[in-house]
Amino acid sequence: MGFSTGGSQGPHLFQEEELESHPSMGAQEIEGHMPLAARMRPRSLEEFLGQHKIVGAQGPLRRAILADHIPSALFWGPPGCGKSTLAQIVARTTKSHFESYSALTLGVAEARKIVETARRLKQSGRRTILFLDEIHRWNRAQQDALLEPVENGTLVLIGATTENPYFTIAGPLLSRMQLFHFEPLEPQTLYKLLERALQDEERGLGSLAIVAEPEALELLAINAHGDARRALNALEAVASLLSPDGEGRRHLTMQLVQQHLEVFGYDRRGDEHYNTISAFIKSVRGSDPNAALYWLAKMLEGGEDIGFIARRLLILAAEDVGNADPMGLVVASAMAEAVERVGLPEARILLAQATAYLAAAPKSNAAYLGIERALAEIRAHGAKPVPAHLLDAHSVEGHLTEQPYLYPHNYPGHYVAQSYLPEGVEGLPFYEPTDQGYEAEIKRGMQRRLLADNITKKGTS
């Protein structure tokens, strides 16, 4: 493709979390222990690559940063495109008091303390900026706690999210924030990022004297799918495999990159993503915990979104385990909530437990088939009106009906035979319980009630 930039030098794109101080290590020693993606983080707008519409020469956010007049803003975009990077550049350049948190670790009580500090600073003429990463993980009530201080200017809120804010951010809060949409980084930008990492001796891999084939860097750039972190992590992994030749140079070839991607590559947006999640779901449905955990491990190692995996397990718990083990949905629901609260790396344990449980559980898709049959009936013949005895007693029609509703709890066994379907409904039965697990007990209960209905009908005929 020809992305070569002629060997331009300098630092560039990605910013990880701010490094906490370490009592026994100097700054250079600490950086040496950090991943390449963290070491190569930009420290100013001049070092930042990509997002030209936002921070280019005439970009609105660039002008706001240089003027030190940042509005409350929401940075929305995919992973590795520079959202947290830009927020930390703001932290380095602004004269405002700056607080940086992840929504996973900041509670409402702590947020209120920040607001109180911001009020005191405002009285002395100093602004406060709060950066909240993964803001979509806060629920509406938590987000509402920041609404008033943002509205009255006590606090400047900068949020970062990978999720669509129109679905995940409370409308009143979103309306008070300026939305900046970050795009995936272009392959040319990623190529330059990789090239600079190879040349930077202070923070990059320049001391290793790596000679890279342009095609090798192009492949790494393309395979990163716009994610700077992913591109740098892949480069660092491949570079660790290189040995110096007689002249002390290490050669990064297209063949080596291809081999690396075949072993470790996982395309979260391409066929490999869909093929692997398909194998995972089919293994759980097929009651093979070992295979299911294998495909789960592949997705985790490849950087798959843990929220996506959790959602698929939630669906499977209802669709494929169903009433054969109703606890399956309870386990999956608890796992999905806990995964959001805990995050990686520990979330892998929660996903593994739910995966093993669901794979080993008895299976039934009877409830899923039941709703599909009911929907097919509605779509084929239209929805029929509610029978008179089932109408809401407070409605006009309910007041006028003379057909009484029989309250089941007033009868032996808390059951009484009466019709709950409109006349003329076809395609019955919708729900046909299986003999698997707990659903076998459901089936026996339904059979007992059917027998009672038949006896009642004979007695009244």
XYZ file of C-alpha atoms in Angstrom, residues 198-415:
218
model
C 11.136 1.866 16.025
C 13.213 5.053 15.847
C 12.645 6.505 19.314
C 15.611 5.490 21.492
C 14.319 7.110 24.681
C 10.815 5.643 24.891
C 10.544 3.303 21.940
C 12.538 0.456 20.418
C 15.269 2.562 18.792
C 18.030 0.998 20.880
C 17.264 -2.428 19.350
C 18.359 -1.312 15.845
C 15.341 -2.909 14.157
C 15.242 -2.769 10.365
C 11.623 -3.230 9.288
C 10.292 -4.094 5.851
C 7.661 -1.480 4.898
C 5.254 -4.299 4.057
C 5.642 -5.678 7.598
C 4.651 -2.354 9.140
C 1.799 -1.976 6.677
C 0.392 -5.347 7.715
C 0.625 -4.449 11.409
C -1.078 -1.119 10.721
C -3.915 -2.681 8.736
C -4.469 -5.495 11.231
C -4.798 -2.993 14.119
C -8.112 -1.735 12.680
C -7.634 1.826 13.821
C -6.474 0.935 17.350
C -3.118 2.479 18.318
C -2.733 0.349 21.416
C -3.252 -2.793 19.397
C -0.716 -1.726 16.770
C 1.992 -0.973 19.333
C 1.321 -4.105 21.351
C 1.676 -6.221 18.209
C 4.914 -4.457 17.257
C 6.334 -5.011 20.739
C 5.377 -8.690 20.662
C 7.010 -9.286 17.285
C 10.106 -7.284 18.223
C 10.628 -9.520 21.259
C 11.152 -12.445 18.870
C 13.979 -10.820 16.921
C 17.660 -11.681 17.340
C 20.512 -9.424 16.167
C 22.602 -10.375 13.152
C 26.390 -10.070 12.981
C 26.150 -6.287 12.715
C 23.747 -5.970 15.658
C 20.672 -5.294 13.550
C 17.325 -7.032 13.963
C 15.226 -7.654 10.861
C 11.446 -7.347 11.015
C 10.051 -9.141 7.972
C 6.646 -9.523 6.409
C 6.861 -13.297 6.917
C 7.476 -12.963 10.650
C 4.533 -10.592 11.066
C 2.281 -12.984 9.156
C 3.341 -15.861 11.393
C 2.695 -13.768 14.501
C -0.761 -12.741 13.338
C -1.668 -16.336 12.505
C -0.795 -17.429 16.033
C -1.916 -14.430 18.054
C -4.088 -12.479 15.665
C -7.727 -11.957 16.525
C -9.776 -9.609 14.376
C -12.474 -8.148 16.621
C -14.295 -6.699 13.621
C -13.808 -9.343 10.948
C -14.508 -12.992 10.195
C -12.359 -14.282 13.043
C -14.557 -12.417 15.519
C -17.743 -14.010 14.182
C -16.211 -17.443 13.687
C -14.829 -17.583 17.209
C -17.976 -16.382 18.967
C -19.894 -18.907 16.856
C -17.616 -21.727 18.003
C -17.940 -20.514 21.601
C -21.753 -20.413 21.613
C -22.036 -23.751 19.837
C -19.665 -25.343 22.363
C -21.727 -24.082 25.307
C -24.961 -25.143 23.607
C -23.362 -28.516 22.852
C -22.513 -29.044 26.556
C -18.725 -29.120 26.131
C -17.195 -26.966 28.911
C -13.616 -27.654 27.776
C -14.207 -26.444 24.226
C -16.210 -23.469 25.489
C -13.377 -22.389 27.809
C -10.864 -22.781 24.970
C -12.799 -20.407 22.690
C -13.359 -18.049 25.612
C -9.597 -17.979 26.214
C -8.967 -17.202 22.549
C -11.364 -14.266 22.653
C -9.903 -12.904 25.888
C -6.343 -13.230 24.630
C -7.350 -11.485 21.413
C -8.817 -8.488 23.242
C -12.490 -9.219 22.625
C -14.961 -6.926 24.379
C -15.904 -8.697 27.629
C -19.279 -6.948 27.599
C -20.017 -8.543 24.231
C -19.163 -12.012 25.564
C -21.312 -11.446 28.662
C -24.297 -10.361 26.565
C -24.049 -13.459 24.383
C -24.004 -15.689 27.465
C -27.090 -13.900 28.801
C -28.944 -14.644 25.574
C -27.755 -18.254 25.532
C -28.871 -18.798 29.137
C -32.466 -18.026 28.138
C -32.445 -19.443 24.623
C -30.530 -22.697 25.035
C -30.592 -23.552 28.754
C -33.969 -22.045 29.484
C -36.213 -23.722 32.043
C -34.138 -26.884 32.055
C -32.068 -24.902 34.590
C -33.614 -21.516 35.430
C -30.573 -20.729 37.592
C -28.579 -20.447 34.369
C -30.094 -17.027 33.653
C -29.530 -15.965 37.262
C -25.854 -16.970 37.036
C -25.442 -15.237 33.666
C -27.163 -12.051 34.902
C -25.001 -11.872 38.017
C -21.907 -12.485 35.888
C -22.795 -9.735 33.401
C -23.280 -7.185 36.184
C -20.109 -8.249 37.991
C -18.035 -8.112 34.789
C -18.969 -4.441 34.382
C -17.986 -3.671 37.964
C -14.741 -5.666 38.073
C -13.255 -5.384 34.583
C -10.214 -7.248 33.330
C -8.147 -9.167 34.228
C -10.391 -10.568 37.005
C -13.486 -10.565 34.765
C -12.041 -13.616 33.008
C -12.819 -15.659 36.150
C -16.440 -14.530 36.194
C -16.846 -15.312 32.500
C -15.225 -18.713 32.992
C -17.554 -19.644 35.848
C -20.683 -18.704 33.906
C -19.390 -20.424 30.770
C -18.636 -23.677 32.599
C -21.986 -23.595 34.413
C -24.027 -22.990 31.271
C -22.091 -25.558 29.249
C -22.629 -28.253 31.910
C -26.290 -27.367 32.524
C -29.200 -29.335 31.026
C -30.517 -27.728 27.860
C -33.914 -26.684 26.541
C -34.961 -24.206 23.864
C -38.678 -24.739 24.510
C -39.283 -21.193 25.790
C -37.470 -19.724 22.776
C -39.526 -21.883 20.388
C -42.669 -20.926 22.279
C -42.284 -17.186 21.736
C -41.354 -17.756 18.086
C -44.595 -19.750 17.560
C -46.665 -17.100 19.342
C -45.102 -14.336 17.236
C -45.772 -16.349 14.068
C -49.443 -16.670 15.073
C -49.782 -12.923 15.711
C -48.072 -12.037 12.441
C -50.124 -14.518 10.422
C -53.579 -13.817 11.844
C -53.279 -10.529 13.698
C -53.700 -9.843 17.393
C -57.146 -10.624 18.768
C -58.930 -8.604 21.471
C -58.599 -9.465 25.156
C -61.413 -11.746 26.431
C -63.998 -9.935 28.566
C -63.141 -11.670 31.854
C -59.446 -10.694 31.516
C -60.032 -6.975 30.985
C -58.638 -4.457 33.477
C -61.337 -3.920 36.096
C -60.618 -0.177 36.055
C -61.200 0.191 32.300
C -64.572 1.134 30.794
C -64.930 -2.278 29.145
C -63.934 -4.033 32.375
C -66.695 -2.235 34.299
C -69.298 -3.259 31.730
C -68.413 -6.962 31.440
C -70.697 -9.503 33.094
C -68.268 -12.414 32.755
C -66.383 -12.826 36.058
C -62.679 -13.414 36.398
C -61.890 -16.443 38.557
C -59.109 -15.597 41.030
C -56.874 -18.737 41.121
C -55.765 -18.245 44.749
C -59.353 -18.738 45.898
C -59.338 -22.318 44.636
C -57.689 -25.583 45.790
C -54.092 -25.834 44.638
C -54.235 -22.142 43.627
C -55.596 -23.198 40.257
